[in-house]
Every structure is written in structure tokens, then in C-alpha cells.
Amino acid sequence: MDQFNYRVQFESFTERHYINKFYKTYKDKWLATERTIIAVCERIDNMLLYNRADLISISGCYKLVKLDFAVDGTRMSPKASGNRCILFVDEDMREVKILLVYSKNDISPPNETQKWKNIIKGEYTEIAELFSL
């Protein structure tokens, strides 16, 4: 395990589509939540090691990861909150790209996984091909 943190960036698609909704709903609490998500992603290797994030797929030095999070101040556990991030991790470049940030209410049943995979296919075709989504 490397001692250096990962660089983290929110992709413009997720900022335009889902983060705006979180920001409008939670205002100041969202900014603290965003900082927490970044801090967790900076140490994503540790989060995976201790099962605080779910490894979806791996392809060489690349990983697709699902991270549960709770909005700051809501007193909910990350898992129970229904809030998720889909991350693209490049271990060689030590980068984490936050592809999606969503609530289960935004990507509704019956098949949440298939819905976010379809979004990845439509918005991030190279990543979708890399992981055969």
C-alpha cells in the first residue's frame, strides 16, 4: 500500500446532474459532505482494504468502486442513507474520478445497479468498455 493520497476530482457530469440536487436540498451540509467524500477517496485503498467501500470490478490498474455516504448532520449511517458514489480509481496515476453521486431516490428501483451502469455506458464510454459494462 502506497503512503501517498490519491488525487480526487468530481466529473462534470455528476456535478451538473446530481450534486446540484444535493446542494439545493442540504445547502451548507452538502459542502461538509463533499469534503468528507474527498477525504475518503484520497485514501480509497484503505477504504477497500477495510471494506468501507465496495469493489465492483477490476481491470489491470483500474478499479470501479461503489462508496456509500451520508450527508453531514443527518445522523444516518452511510449504508442506510441510500446515497452512493461510483468511483473510477487509477492506481498507477493515484487518481480517483467521482463519476456519479446519487441517492437511491434519484436512481429508483427495481434495478439500481443496472441503471447506474447504463449511465456510465452513456456518459463514460471508455470506462464502460474497460470494465465490460
Short mmCIF file of C-alpha atoms in Angstrom, two decimals:
data_model
loop_
_atom_site.label_atom_id
_atom_site.label_comp_id
_atom_site.label_asym_id
_atom_site.label_seq_id
_atom_site.Cartn_x
_atom_site.Cartn_y
_atom_site.Cartn_z
CA MET A 1 0.00 0.00 0.00
CA ASP A 2 1.35 3.37 -1.04
CA GLN A 3 1.70 6.15 1.52
CA PHE A 4 0.58 8.93 -0.82
CA ASN A 5 -3.01 10.04 -1.07
CA TYR A 6 -4.97 9.85 -4.29
CA ARG A 7 -5.92 12.98 -6.23
CA VAL A 8 -9.70 13.30 -6.33
CA GLN A 9 -11.95 15.06 -8.80
CA PHE A 10 -15.67 15.22 -9.34
CA GLU A 11 -16.51 14.68 -13.01
CA SER A 12 -18.52 17.48 -14.63
CA PHE A 13 -21.43 15.15 -15.44
CA THR A 14 -22.04 14.34 -11.79
CA GLU A 15 -21.67 17.98 -10.79
CA ARG A 16 -24.28 19.06 -13.34
CA HIS A 17 -26.80 16.33 -12.69
CA TYR A 18 -26.79 15.00 -9.16
CA ILE A 19 -24.63 17.21 -6.98
CA ASN A 20 -26.79 20.25 -7.75
CA LYS A 21 -29.78 18.43 -6.30
CA PHE A 22 -27.88 17.53 -3.12
CA TYR A 23 -26.66 21.11 -2.81
CA LYS A 24 -30.15 22.57 -3.19
CA THR A 25 -31.58 20.14 -0.64
CA TYR A 26 -28.83 20.29 2.01
CA LYS A 27 -27.14 23.69 1.42
CA ASP A 28 -24.22 24.09 3.89
CA LYS A 29 -24.35 20.45 4.96
CA TRP A 30 -23.56 19.41 1.41
CA LEU A 31 -20.25 21.30 1.37
CA ALA A 32 -19.10 19.45 4.51
CA THR A 33 -20.30 16.18 2.96
CA GLU A 34 -18.37 16.88 -0.22
CA ARG A 35 -15.19 17.48 1.80
CA THR A 36 -15.74 14.17 3.62
CA ILE A 37 -16.24 12.28 0.33
CA ILE A 38 -12.98 13.77 -0.97
CA ALA A 39 -11.12 12.81 2.23
CA VAL A 40 -12.41 9.24 1.99
CA CYS A 41 -11.49 8.99 -1.70
CA GLU A 42 -7.97 10.29 -1.01
CA ARG A 43 -7.47 7.08 0.97
CA ILE A 44 -9.55 4.75 -1.19
CA ASP A 45 -7.01 1.95 -0.92
CA ASN A 46 -7.59 1.84 2.86
CA MET A 47 -11.36 2.03 2.42
CA LEU A 48 -11.25 -1.02 0.15
CA LEU A 49 -8.87 -2.85 2.46
CA TYR A 50 -11.24 -2.45 5.41
CA ASN A 51 -14.46 -2.99 3.43
CA ARG A 52 -15.70 0.58 3.78
CA ALA A 53 -16.10 0.72 0.00
CA ASP A 54 -17.27 -2.00 -2.39
CA LEU A 55 -15.05 -3.15 -5.24
CA ILE A 56 -17.30 -3.61 -8.27
CA SER A 57 -14.74 -4.52 -10.90
CA ILE A 58 -11.03 -4.50 -11.60
CA SER A 59 -9.13 -4.25 -14.88
CA GLY A 60 -5.36 -4.04 -14.55
CA CYS A 61 -4.52 -0.94 -12.53
CA TYR A 62 -8.11 0.34 -12.75
CA LYS A 63 -10.94 -0.23 -10.32
CA LEU A 64 -14.63 0.59 -10.34
CA VAL A 65 -15.82 1.18 -6.78
CA LYS A 66 -19.11 1.96 -5.04
CA LEU A 67 -18.93 4.12 -1.92
CA ASP A 68 -21.85 4.69 0.44
CA PHE A 69 -22.05 8.08 2.15
CA ALA A 70 -24.33 10.01 4.46
CA VAL A 71 -24.98 13.73 4.29
CA ASP A 72 -23.30 15.57 7.15
CA GLY A 73 -25.58 16.13 10.15
CA THR A 74 -28.32 13.67 9.11
CA ARG A 75 -27.39 11.11 11.79
CA MET A 76 -27.73 8.24 9.35
CA SER A 77 -25.19 5.57 8.58
CA PRO A 78 -23.72 5.73 5.09
CA LYS A 79 -25.30 2.39 4.16
CA ALA A 80 -28.77 3.28 5.48
CA SER A 81 -28.77 6.72 3.83
CA GLY A 82 -29.16 5.28 0.34
CA ASN A 83 -26.55 7.73 -1.00
CA ARG A 84 -23.85 6.36 -3.29
CA CYS A 85 -20.79 7.38 -5.28
CA ILE A 86 -19.43 5.43 -8.22
CA LEU A 87 -15.68 5.90 -8.46
CA PHE A 88 -13.08 5.21 -11.12
CA VAL A 89 -9.72 4.50 -9.48
CA ASP A 90 -6.44 4.63 -11.39
CA GLU A 91 -3.80 3.10 -9.15
CA ASP A 92 -0.86 4.00 -11.41
CA MET A 93 -1.77 7.69 -11.61
CA ARG A 94 -3.09 7.69 -8.00
CA GLU A 95 -6.35 9.34 -9.12
CA VAL A 96 -9.98 8.89 -8.18
CA LYS A 97 -12.64 10.22 -10.51
CA ILE A 98 -16.06 10.53 -8.96
CA LEU A 99 -18.30 9.53 -11.84
CA LEU A 100 -21.68 9.56 -10.11
CA VAL A 101 -23.05 10.87 -6.83
CA TYR A 102 -26.65 9.87 -6.34
CA SER A 103 -29.41 8.95 -3.97
CA LYS A 104 -31.35 5.73 -4.43
CA ASN A 105 -34.34 8.06 -4.84
CA ASP A 106 -32.66 9.55 -7.94
CA ILE A 107 -31.93 6.15 -9.47
CA SER A 108 -35.02 4.29 -8.45
CA PRO A 109 -35.85 0.59 -8.24
CA PRO A 110 -36.27 -2.04 -9.46
CA ASN A 111 -32.62 -2.35 -10.53
CA GLU A 112 -30.37 0.41 -9.21
CA THR A 113 -27.19 -1.33 -10.42
CA GLN A 114 -28.37 -1.66 -13.99
CA LYS A 115 -29.48 1.98 -14.04
CA TRP A 116 -26.15 3.40 -12.89
CA LYS A 117 -24.33 1.05 -15.30
CA ASN A 118 -26.44 2.45 -18.14
CA ILE A 119 -25.50 5.98 -17.09
CA ILE A 120 -21.81 5.01 -17.09
CA LYS A 121 -22.24 3.46 -20.57
CA GLY A 122 -23.83 6.64 -21.89
CA GLU A 123 -21.56 9.21 -20.25
CA TYR A 124 -18.23 7.40 -19.82
CA THR A 125 -17.94 5.03 -22.77
CA GLU A 126 -14.20 4.35 -22.36
CA ILE A 127 -14.69 3.36 -18.73
CA ALA A 128 -17.71 1.23 -19.60
CA GLU A 129 -15.69 -0.60 -22.25
CA LEU A 130 -12.76 -1.07 -19.90
CA PHE A 131 -15.00 -2.89 -17.40
CA SER A 132 -17.31 -4.51 -20.00
CA LEU A 133 -20.43 -2.91 -18.53
#
